[in-house]
Coordinates of N, CA, C and O in Angstrom, one line a residue:
X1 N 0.8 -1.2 0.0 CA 0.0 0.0 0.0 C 0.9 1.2 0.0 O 2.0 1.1 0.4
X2 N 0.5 2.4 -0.4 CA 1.4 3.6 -0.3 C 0.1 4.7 0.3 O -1.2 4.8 0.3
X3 N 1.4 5.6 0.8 CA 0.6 6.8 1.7 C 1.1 8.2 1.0 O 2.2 8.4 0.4
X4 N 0.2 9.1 1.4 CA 0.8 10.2 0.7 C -0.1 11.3 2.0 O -1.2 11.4 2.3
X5 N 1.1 12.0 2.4 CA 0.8 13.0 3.6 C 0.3 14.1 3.2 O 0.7 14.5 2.1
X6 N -0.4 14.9 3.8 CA -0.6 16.2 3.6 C 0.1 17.3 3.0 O 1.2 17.1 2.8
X7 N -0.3 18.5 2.7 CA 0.6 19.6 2.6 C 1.0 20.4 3.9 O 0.7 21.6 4.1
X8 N 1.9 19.6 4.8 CA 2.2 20.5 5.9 C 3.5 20.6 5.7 O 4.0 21.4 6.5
X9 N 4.5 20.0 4.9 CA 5.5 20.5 4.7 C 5.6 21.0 3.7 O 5.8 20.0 3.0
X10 N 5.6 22.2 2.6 CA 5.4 22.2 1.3 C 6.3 22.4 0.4 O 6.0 22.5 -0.8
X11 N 8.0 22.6 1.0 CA 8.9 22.2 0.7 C 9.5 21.3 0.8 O 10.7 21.3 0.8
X12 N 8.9 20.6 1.0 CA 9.2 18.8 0.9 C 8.3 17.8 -0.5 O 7.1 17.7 -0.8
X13 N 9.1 17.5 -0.9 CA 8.5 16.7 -2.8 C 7.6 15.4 -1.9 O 7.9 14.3 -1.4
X14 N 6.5 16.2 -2.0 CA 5.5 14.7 -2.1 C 5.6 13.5 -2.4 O 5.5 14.1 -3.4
X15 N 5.7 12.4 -2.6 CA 6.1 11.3 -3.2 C 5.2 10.0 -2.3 O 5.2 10.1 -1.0
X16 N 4.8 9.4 -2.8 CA 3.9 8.5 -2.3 C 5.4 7.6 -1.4 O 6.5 7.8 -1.9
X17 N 5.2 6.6 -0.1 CA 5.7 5.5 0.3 C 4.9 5.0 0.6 O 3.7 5.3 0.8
X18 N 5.7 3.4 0.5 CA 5.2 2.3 0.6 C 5.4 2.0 1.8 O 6.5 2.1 2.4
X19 N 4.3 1.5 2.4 CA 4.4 0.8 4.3 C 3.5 -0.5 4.0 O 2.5 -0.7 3.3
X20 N 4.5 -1.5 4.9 CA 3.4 -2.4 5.3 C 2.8 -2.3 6.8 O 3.1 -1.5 7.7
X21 N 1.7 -3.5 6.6 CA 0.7 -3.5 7.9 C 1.5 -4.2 8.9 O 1.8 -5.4 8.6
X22 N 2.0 -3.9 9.9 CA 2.3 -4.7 11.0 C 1.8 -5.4 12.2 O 2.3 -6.3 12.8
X23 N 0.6 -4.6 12.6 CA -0.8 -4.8 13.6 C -1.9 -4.4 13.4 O -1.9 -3.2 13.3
X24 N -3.2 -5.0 13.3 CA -4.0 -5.1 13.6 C -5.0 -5.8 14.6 O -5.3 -7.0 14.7
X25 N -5.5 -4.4 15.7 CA -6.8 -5.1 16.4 C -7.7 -4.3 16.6 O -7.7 -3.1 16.2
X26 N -8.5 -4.7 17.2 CA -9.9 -3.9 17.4 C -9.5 -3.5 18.9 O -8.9 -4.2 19.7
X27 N -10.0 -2.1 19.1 CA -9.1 -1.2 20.1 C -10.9 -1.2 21.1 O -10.8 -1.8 22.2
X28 N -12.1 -0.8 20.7 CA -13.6 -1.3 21.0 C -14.0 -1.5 19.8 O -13.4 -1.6 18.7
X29 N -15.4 -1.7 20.2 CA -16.9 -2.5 19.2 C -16.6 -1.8 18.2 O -16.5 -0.5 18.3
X30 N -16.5 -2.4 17.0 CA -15.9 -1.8 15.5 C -15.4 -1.1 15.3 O -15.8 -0.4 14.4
X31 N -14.1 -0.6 16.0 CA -13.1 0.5 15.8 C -11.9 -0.2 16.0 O -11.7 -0.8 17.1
X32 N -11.1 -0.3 15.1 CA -9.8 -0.7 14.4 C -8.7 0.2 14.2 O -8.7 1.1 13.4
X33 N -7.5 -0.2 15.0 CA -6.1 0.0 14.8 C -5.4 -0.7 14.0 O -5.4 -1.9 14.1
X34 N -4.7 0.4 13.0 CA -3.5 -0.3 12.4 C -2.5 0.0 12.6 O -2.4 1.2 12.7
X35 N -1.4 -0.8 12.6 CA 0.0 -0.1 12.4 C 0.7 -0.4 11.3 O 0.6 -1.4 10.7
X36 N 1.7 1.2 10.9 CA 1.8 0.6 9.5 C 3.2 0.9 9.5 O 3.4 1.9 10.1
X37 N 4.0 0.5 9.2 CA 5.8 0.1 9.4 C 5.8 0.5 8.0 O 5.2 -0.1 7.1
X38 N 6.8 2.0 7.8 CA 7.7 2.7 6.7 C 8.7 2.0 6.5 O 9.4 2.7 5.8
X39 N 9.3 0.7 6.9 CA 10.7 0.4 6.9 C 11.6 1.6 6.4 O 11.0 2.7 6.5
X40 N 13.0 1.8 6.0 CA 13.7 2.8 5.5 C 13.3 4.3 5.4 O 14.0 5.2 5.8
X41 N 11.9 4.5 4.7 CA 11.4 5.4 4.3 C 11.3 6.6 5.8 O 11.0 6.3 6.9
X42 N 11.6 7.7 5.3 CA 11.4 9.0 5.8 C 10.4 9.9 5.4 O 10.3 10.4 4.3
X43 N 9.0 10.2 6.8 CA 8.2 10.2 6.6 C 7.7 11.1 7.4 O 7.1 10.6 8.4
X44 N 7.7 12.4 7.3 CA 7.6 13.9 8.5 C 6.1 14.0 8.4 O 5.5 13.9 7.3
X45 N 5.3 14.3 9.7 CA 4.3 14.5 9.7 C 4.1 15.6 11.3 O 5.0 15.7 12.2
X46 N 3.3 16.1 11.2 CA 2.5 16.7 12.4 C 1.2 16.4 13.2 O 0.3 16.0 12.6
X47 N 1.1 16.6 14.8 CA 0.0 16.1 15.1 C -1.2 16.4 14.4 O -1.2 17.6 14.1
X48 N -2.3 15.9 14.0 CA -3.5 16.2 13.1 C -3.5 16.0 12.1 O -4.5 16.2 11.4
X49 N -2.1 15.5 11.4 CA -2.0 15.3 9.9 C -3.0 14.4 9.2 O -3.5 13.5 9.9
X50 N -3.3 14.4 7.8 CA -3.8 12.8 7.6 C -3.1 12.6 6.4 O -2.5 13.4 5.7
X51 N -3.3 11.1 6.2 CA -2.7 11.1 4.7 C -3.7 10.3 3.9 O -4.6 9.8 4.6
X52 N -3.6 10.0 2.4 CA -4.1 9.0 2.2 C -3.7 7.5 1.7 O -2.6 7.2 1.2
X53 N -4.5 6.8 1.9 CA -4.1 5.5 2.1 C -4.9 4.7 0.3 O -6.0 4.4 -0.1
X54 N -3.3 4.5 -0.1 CA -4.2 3.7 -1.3 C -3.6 2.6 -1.7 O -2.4 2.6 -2.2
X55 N -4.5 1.2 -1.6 CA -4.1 -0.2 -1.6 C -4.1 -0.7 -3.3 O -4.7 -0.2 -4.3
X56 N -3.2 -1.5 -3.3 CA -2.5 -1.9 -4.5 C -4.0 -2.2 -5.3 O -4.3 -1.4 -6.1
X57 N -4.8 -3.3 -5.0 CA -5.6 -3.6 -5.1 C -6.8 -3.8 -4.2 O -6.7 -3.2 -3.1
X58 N -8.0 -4.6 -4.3 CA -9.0 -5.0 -3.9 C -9.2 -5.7 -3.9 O -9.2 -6.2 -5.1
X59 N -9.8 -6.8 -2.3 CA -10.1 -8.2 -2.9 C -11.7 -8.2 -2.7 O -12.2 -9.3 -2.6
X60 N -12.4 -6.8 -2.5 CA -13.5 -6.4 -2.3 C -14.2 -5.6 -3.3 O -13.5 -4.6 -3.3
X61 N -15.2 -5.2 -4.2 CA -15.4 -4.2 -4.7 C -15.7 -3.2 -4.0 O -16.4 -3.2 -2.9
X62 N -15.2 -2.3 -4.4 CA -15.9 -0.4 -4.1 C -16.1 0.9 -4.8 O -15.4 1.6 -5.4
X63 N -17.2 0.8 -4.6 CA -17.6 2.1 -5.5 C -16.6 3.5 -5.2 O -16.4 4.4 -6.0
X64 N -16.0 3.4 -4.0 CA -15.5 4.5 -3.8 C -13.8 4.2 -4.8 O -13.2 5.0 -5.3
X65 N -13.7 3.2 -4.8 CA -12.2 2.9 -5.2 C -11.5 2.3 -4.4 O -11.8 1.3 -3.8
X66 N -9.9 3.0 -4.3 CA -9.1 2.0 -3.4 C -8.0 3.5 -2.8 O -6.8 3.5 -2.6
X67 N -8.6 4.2 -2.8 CA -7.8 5.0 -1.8 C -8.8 6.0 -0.9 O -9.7 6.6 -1.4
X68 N -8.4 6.1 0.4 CA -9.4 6.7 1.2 C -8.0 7.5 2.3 O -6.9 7.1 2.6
X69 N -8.7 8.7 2.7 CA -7.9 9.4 3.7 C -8.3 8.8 5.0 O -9.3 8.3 5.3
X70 N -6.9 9.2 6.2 CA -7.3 8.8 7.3 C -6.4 10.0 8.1 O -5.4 10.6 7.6
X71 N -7.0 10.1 9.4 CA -6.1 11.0 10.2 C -5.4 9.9 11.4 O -5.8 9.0 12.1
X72 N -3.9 10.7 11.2 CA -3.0 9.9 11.7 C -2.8 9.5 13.5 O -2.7 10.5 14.2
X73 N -2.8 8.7 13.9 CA -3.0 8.8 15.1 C -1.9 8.3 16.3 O -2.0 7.9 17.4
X74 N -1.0 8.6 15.4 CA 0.5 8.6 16.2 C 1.2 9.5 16.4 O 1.0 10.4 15.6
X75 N 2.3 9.6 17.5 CA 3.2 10.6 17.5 C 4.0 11.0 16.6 O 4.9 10.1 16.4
X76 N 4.2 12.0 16.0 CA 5.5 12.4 14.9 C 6.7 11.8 15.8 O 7.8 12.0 15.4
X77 N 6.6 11.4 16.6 CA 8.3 10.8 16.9 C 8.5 9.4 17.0 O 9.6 8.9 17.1
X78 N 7.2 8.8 16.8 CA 7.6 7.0 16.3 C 8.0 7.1 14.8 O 8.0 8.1 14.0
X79 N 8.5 5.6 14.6 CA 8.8 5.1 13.4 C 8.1 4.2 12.7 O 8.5 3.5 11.8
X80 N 6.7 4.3 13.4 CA 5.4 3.8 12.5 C 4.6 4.2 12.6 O 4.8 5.0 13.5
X81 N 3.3 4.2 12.0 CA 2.0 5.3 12.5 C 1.2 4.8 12.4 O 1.2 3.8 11.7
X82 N 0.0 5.1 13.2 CA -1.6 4.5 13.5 C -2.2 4.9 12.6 O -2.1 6.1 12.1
X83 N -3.3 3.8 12.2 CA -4.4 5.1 12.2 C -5.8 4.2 13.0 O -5.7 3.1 13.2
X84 N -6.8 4.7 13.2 CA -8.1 3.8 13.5 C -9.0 4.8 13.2 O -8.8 6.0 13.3
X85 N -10.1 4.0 12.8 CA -11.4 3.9 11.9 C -12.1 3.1 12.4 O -11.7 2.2 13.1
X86 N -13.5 3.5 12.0 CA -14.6 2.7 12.4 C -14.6 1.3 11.4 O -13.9 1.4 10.3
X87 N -14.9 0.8 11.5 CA -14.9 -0.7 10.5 C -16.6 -0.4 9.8 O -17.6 -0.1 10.5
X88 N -16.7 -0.6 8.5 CA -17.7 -0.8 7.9 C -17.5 -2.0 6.7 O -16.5 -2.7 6.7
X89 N -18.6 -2.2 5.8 CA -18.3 -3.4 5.0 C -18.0 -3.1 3.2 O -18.2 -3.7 2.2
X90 N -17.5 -1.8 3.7 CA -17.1 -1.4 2.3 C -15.7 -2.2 1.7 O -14.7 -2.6 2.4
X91 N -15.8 -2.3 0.7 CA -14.8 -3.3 0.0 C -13.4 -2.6 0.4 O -12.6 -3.4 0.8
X92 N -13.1 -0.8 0.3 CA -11.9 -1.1 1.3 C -11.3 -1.1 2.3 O -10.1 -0.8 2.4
X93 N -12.4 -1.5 3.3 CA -11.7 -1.4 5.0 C -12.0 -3.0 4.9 O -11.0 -3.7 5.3
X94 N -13.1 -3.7 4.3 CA -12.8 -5.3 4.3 C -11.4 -5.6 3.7 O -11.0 -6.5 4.3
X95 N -10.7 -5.3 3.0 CA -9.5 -5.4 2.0 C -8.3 -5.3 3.1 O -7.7 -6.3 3.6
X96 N -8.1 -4.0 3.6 CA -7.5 -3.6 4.5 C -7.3 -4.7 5.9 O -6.1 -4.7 6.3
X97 N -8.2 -5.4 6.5 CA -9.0 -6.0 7.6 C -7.9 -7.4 7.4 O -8.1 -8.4 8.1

């Protein structure tokens, strides 16, 4: 999957990275944590940031597609980042899941 951050730095060249998923659980009743491990990649963000999140593919259909934004819910000083969402049965949070 690749992420692409906001404009809060805007002299910084945008460029999508690639993270994989490292954890997933359900934090309460249909709300979902993920963690997502940048390996290598260098990846500046601010509290409140979001980015969006767009999966290679789908093993779900969606009318919306396959990229959806989320707000970030980790500290700018880890070296992986959260995000959590409510869980619904749209083809890309089932995909994600």
């Amino acid at each position: 999957m690749n992420t692409e951050g906001d404009d809060v730095h805007p002299h910084v060249e945008r460029q999508p990275v690639r993270a994989t998923i490292v954890a997933r659980r359900e934090i309460a009743q249909d709300t979902i944590e993920i963690i997502l491990d940048l390996g290598a990649a260098r990846f500046f963000f601010v509290a409140g940031q979001y980015i969006w999140l767009i999966l290679p593919h789908l093993l779900f259909p969606d009318p919306k597609g396959k990229r959806r934004a989320f707000s970030i819910a980790s500290s700018p000083r880890e070296n992986n980042f959260t995000i959590v969402f409510r869980f619904s049965q749209s083809g890309f949070k089932k995909t994600l899941m």
